[in-house]
Short mmCIF file of C-alpha atoms in Angstrom, two decimals:
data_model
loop_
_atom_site.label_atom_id
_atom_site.label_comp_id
_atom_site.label_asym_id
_atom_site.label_seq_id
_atom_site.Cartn_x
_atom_site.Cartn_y
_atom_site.Cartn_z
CA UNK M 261 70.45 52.97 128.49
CA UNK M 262 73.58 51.03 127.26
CA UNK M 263 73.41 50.10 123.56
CA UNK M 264 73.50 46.32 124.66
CA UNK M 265 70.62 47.01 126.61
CA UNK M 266 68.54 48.37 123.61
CA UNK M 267 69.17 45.75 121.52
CA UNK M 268 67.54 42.60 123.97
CA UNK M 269 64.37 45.02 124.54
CA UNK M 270 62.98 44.07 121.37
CA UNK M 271 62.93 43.22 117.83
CA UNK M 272 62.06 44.97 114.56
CA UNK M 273 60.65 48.51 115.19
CA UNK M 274 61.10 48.69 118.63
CA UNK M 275 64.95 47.89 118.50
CA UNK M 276 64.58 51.35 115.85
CA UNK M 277 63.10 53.12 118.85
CA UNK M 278 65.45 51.68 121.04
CA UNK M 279 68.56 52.66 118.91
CA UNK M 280 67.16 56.41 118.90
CA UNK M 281 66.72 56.74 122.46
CA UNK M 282 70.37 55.55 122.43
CA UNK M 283 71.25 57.64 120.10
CA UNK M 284 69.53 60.72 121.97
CA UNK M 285 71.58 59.82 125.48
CA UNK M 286 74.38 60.24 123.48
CA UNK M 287 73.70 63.42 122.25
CA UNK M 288 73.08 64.77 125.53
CA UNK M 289 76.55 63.98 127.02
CA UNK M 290 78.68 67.21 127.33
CA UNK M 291 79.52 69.30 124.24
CA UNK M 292 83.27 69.74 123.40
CA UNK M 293 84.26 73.29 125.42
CA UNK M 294 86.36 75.32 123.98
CA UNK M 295 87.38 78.73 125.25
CA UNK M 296 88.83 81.99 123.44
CA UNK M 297 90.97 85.03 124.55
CA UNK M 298 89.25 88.24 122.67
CA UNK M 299 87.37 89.16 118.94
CA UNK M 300 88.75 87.80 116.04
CA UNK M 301 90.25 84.51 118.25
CA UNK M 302 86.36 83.98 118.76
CA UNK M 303 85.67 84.49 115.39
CA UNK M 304 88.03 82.28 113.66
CA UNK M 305 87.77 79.45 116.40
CA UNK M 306 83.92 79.85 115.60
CA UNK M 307 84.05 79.63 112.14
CA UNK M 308 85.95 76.34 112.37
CA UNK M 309 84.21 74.78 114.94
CA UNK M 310 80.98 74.98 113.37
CA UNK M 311 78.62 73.00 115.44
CA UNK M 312 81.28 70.92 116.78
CA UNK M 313 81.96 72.42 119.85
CA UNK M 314 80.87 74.94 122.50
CA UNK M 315 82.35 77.99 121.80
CA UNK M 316 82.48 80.74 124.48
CA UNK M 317 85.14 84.11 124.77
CA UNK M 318 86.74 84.43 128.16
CA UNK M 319 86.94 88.26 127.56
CA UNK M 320 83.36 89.44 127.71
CA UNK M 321 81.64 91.77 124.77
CA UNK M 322 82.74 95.08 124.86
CA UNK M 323 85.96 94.53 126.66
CA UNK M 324 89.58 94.27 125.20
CA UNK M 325 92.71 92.67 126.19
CA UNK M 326 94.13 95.73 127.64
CA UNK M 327 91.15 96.30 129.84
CA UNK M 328 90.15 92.71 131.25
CA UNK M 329 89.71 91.99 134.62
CA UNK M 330 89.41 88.47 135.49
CA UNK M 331 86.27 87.59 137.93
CA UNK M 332 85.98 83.87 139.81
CA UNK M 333 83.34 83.07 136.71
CA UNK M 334 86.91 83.19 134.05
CA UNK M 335 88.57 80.47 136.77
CA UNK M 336 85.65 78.30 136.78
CA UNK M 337 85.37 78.54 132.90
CA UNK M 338 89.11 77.92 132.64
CA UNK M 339 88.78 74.69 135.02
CA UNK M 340 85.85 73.21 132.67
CA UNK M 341 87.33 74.07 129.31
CA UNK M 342 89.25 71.49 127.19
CA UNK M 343 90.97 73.52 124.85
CA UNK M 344 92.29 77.11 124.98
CA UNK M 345 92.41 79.29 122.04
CA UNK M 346 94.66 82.16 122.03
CA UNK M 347 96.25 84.84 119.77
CA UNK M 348 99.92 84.43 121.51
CA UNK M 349 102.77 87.25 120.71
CA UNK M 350 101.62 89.13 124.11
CA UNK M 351 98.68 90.16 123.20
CA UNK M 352 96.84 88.26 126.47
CA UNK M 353 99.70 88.99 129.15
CA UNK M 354 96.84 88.60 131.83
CA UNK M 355 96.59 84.35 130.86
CA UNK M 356 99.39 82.92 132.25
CA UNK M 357 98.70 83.89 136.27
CA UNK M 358 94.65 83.02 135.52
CA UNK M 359 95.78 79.67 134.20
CA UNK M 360 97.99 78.46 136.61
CA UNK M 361 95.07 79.59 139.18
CA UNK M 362 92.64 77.62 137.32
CA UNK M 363 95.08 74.57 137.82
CA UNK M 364 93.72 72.44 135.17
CA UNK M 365 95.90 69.89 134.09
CA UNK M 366 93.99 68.73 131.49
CA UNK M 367 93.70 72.43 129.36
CA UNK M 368 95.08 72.17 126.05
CA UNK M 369 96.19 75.47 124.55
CA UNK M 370 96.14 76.84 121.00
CA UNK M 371 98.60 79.32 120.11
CA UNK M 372 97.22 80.60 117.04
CA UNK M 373 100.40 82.62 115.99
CA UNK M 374 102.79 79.69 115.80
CA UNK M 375 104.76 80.15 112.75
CA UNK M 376 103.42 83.39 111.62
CA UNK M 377 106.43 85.83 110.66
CA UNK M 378 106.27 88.67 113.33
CA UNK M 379 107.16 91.99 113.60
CA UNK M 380 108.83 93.54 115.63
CA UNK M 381 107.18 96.08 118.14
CA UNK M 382 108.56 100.23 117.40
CA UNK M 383 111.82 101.97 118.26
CA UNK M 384 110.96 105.21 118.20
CA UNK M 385 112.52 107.31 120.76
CA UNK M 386 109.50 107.67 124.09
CA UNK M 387 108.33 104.63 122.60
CA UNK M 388 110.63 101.19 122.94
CA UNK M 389 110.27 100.88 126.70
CA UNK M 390 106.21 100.87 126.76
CA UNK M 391 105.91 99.04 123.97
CA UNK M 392 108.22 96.33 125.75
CA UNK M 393 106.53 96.54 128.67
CA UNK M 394 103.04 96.51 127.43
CA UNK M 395 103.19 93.35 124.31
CA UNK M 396 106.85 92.54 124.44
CA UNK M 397 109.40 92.76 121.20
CA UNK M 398 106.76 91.19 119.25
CA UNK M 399 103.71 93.68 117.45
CA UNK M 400 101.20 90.90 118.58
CA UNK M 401 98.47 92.63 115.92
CA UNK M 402 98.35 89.48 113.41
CA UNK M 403 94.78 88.98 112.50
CA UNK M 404 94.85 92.47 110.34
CA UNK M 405 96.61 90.85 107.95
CA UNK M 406 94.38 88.59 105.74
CA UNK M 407 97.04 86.38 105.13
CA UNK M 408 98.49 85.99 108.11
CA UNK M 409 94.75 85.15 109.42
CA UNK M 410 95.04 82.13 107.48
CA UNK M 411 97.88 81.00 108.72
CA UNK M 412 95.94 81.48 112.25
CA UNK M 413 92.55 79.99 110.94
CA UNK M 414 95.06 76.76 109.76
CA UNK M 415 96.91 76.43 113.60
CA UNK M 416 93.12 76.51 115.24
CA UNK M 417 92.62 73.79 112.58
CA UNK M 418 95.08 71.77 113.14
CA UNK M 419 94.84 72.28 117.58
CA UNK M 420 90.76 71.14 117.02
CA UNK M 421 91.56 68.31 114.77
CA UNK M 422 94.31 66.98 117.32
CA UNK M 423 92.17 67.67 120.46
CA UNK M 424 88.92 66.10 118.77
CA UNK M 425 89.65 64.01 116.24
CA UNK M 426 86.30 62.77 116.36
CA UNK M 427 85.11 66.33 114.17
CA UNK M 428 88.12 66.29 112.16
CA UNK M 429 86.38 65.86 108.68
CA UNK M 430 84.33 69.14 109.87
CA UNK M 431 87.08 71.28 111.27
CA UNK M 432 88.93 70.82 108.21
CA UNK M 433 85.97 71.84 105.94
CA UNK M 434 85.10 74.76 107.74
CA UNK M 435 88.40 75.97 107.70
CA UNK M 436 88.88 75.24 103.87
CA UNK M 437 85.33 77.12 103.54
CA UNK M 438 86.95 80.44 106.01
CA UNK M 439 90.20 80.50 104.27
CA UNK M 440 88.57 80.92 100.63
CA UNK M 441 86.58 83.67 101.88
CA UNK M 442 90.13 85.46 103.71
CA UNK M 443 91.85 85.14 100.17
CA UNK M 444 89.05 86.41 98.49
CA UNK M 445 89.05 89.43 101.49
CA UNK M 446 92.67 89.73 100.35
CA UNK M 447 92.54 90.13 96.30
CA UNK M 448 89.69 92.41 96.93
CA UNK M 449 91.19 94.80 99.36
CA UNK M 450 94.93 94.57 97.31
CA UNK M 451 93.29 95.75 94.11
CA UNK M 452 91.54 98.81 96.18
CA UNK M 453 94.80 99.98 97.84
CA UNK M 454 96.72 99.54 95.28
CA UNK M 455 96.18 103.24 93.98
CA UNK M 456 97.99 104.55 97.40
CA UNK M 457 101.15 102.35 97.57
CA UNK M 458 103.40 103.74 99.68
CA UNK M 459 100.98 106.38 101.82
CA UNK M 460 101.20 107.23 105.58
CA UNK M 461 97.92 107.19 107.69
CA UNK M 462 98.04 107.33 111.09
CA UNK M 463 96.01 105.10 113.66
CA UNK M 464 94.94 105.78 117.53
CA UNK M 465 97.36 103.05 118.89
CA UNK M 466 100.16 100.38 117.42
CA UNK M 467 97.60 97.70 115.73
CA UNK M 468 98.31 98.36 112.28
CA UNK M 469 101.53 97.41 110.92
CA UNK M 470 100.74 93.86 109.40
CA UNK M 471 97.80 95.35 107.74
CA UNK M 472 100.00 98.10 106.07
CA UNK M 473 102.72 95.72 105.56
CA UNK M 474 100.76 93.37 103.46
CA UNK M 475 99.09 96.54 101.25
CA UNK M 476 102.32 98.58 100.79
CA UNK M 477 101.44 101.31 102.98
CA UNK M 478 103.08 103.02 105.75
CA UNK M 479 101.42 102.61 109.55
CA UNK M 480 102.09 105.22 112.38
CA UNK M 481 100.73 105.71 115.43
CA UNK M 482 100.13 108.41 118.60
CA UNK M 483 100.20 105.77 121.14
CA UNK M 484 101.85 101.99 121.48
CA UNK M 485 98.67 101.08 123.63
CA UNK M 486 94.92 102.58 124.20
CA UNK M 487 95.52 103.36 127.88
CA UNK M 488 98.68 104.98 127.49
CA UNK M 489 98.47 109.40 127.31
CA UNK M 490 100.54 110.49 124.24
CA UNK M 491 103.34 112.99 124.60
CA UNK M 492 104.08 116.16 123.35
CA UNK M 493 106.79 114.17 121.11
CA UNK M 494 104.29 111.81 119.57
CA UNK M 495 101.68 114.78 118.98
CA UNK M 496 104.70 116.28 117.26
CA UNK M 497 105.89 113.38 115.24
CA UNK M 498 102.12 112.63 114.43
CA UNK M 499 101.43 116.53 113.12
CA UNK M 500 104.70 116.23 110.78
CA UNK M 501 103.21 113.15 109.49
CA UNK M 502 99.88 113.92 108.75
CA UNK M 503 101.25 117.73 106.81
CA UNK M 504 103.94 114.93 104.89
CA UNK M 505 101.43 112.80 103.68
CA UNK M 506 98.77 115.43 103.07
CA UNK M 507 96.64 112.54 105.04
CA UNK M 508 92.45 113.74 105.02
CA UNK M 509 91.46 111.80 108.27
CA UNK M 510 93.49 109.74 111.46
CA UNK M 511 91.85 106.79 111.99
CA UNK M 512 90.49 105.60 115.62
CA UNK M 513 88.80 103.06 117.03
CA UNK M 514 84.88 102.73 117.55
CA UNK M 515 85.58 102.39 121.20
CA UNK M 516 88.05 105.20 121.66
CA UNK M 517 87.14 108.62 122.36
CA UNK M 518 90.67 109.79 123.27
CA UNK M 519 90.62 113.88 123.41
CA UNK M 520 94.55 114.29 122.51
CA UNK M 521 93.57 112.54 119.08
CA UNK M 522 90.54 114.54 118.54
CA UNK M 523 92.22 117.84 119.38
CA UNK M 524 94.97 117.04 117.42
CA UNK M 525 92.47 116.25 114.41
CA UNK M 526 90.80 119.70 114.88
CA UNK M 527 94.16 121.25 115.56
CA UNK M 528 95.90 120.09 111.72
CA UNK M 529 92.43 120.81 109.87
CA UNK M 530 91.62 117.03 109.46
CA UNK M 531 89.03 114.61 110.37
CA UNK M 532 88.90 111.43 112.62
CA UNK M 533 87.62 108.56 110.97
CA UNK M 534 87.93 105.22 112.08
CA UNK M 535 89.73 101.88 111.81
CA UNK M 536 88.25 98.95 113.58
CA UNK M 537 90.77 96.60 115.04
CA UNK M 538 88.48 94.42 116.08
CA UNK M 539 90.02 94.14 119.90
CA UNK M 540 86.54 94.39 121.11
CA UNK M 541 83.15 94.21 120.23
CA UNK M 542 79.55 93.67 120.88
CA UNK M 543 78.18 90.29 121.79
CA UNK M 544 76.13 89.86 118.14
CA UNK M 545 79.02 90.66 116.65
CA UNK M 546 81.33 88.73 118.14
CA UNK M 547 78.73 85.15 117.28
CA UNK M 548 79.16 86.05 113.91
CA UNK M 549 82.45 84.62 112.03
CA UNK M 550 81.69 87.17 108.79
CA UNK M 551 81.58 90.04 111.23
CA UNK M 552 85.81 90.01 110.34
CA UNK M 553 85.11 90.51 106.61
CA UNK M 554 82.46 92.69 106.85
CA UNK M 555 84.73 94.76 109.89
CA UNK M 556 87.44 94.86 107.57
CA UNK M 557 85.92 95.89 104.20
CA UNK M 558 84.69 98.76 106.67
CA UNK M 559 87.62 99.26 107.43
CA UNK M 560 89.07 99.72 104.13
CA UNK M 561 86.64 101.94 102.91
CA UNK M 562 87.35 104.71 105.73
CA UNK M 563 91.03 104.34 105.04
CA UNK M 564 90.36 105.62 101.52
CA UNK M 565 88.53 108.24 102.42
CA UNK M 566 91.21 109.31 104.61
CA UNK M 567 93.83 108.95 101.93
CA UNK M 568 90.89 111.36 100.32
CA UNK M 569 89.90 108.90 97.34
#
């Protein structure tokens, strides 16, 4: 029923009545879709849409960007979906062919990284050609870094604001109300690294360099991507590291249970610990928005212990 309409049904309490029946049509037109690539994209779109909008991941729980598959459900998603939120720098090579198949004209797409200085992926010898082939020239691993997280949690801002001005007041207090907590993430962990400026530790795969930019510490690495099978040269390079830096622990992912690493572990008389990057994760998780600070205090917390603090 057309507001008009309510208004000549009646007088006094009814026209009330009449204005919340309106009121309820309204509020069961079509909520504002808006679709995300992987983890922390979900999370930070999440946190500043609020109640806003209809938030859904393309990449399902438990799945990564290296390991997606698209099925007919992603194209049909894509074609209904009014915005697109994504982390950029390479990190979802698979979107460009799924969007053009979706064909939908009217897709708006949020590239969360604009502006954000980059870094550039390694150069080590064995290494340069996957690493081009796999995310580009570009280490696409930005949300590690609180910091840099803001800058991302201020572009989905901005993209929401522009695509629905009609929530703009909202966006922009949700994202004032994220970004407090990420600076507050950022003192905290600062002033508990501070004690190991300048220390190697060595992660699974290349998703750490941001993160031990920003804290002073030195990031390597057996493998530029999960998938790939290390070789004897990174084992090597890996093993010279770990003896350097008298490191306690290398640090893998939750989902990872890559033999080379652990043999290597057992091999230099040290432990595997672990160091969420967040590239996956279960569905409860990944409805949660805090589930970033709470990943990343984790996080923290194992790295000292493999620094042996």
């Amino acid at each position: 029923m057309g507001l008009f309409a309510c208004l000549r049904s009646a007088a006094g309490l009814a026209i009330v009545l009449s204005l919340g029946a309106c009121n309820d049509a309204n509020k069961s037109a079509k909520p504002f879709k808006v679709l995300t690539t992987f983890m922390p994209i979900t999370l930070f779109t999440k946190a500043v849409a609020g109640n806003c909008a209809e938030v859904q991941a393309l990449i399902p729980a438990n799945s990564g960007p290296h390991d997606f598959q698209a099925k007919p459900a992603d194209l049909i998603a894509l074609r209904q979906a009014k915005l697109l939120v994504k982390n950029g720098l390479g990190m979802e090579n698979f979107l460009s062919k799924l969007i053009n198949s979706a064909d939908n004209k009217d897709l708006l797409i949020i590239d969360s990284s604009r502006g954000i200085t980059t870094l550039d992926s390694p150069e080590e010898e064995g290494h340069l050609e996957e690493a081009h082939a796999n995310h580009g020239e570009v280490n696409p691993h930005i949300w590690l870094d609180p910091l840099r997280a803001i800058n991302q949690v201020e572009n989905i801002r901005d993209g929401l604001v522009k695509a629905d001005p009609s929530c703009a007041a909202s966006y922009r207090s949700n994202a004032a109300t994220y970004v407090a907590k990420l600076k507050t993430l950022n003192a905290e962990i600062t002033n508990q690294l501070n004690p190991y400026q300048r220390k190697t530790f060595v992660a699974f795969h290349d998703f750490a360099p941001y993160f031990a930019e920003r804290y002073k510490l030195t990031a390597d690495f057996l493998v530029d991507v999960p998938e790939l099978n290390p070789s004897p040269a990174d084992l090597l390079r890996v093993a010279a590291d770990v003896k350097r830096s008298q490191l306690k622990a290398l640090l893998s992912e939750p989902q990872e249970g890559e033999r080379s690493f652990n043999a290597l572990a057992k091999d230099l008389g040290v432990k595997v610990s672990v160091f969420d990057p967040m590239e996956t994760g279960s569905l409860q998780a990944s409805l949660n928005p805090d589930t970033y600070f709470k990943v990343m205090r984790s996080n923290v917390a194992d790295l000292i212990k493999a620094f042996g603090g």
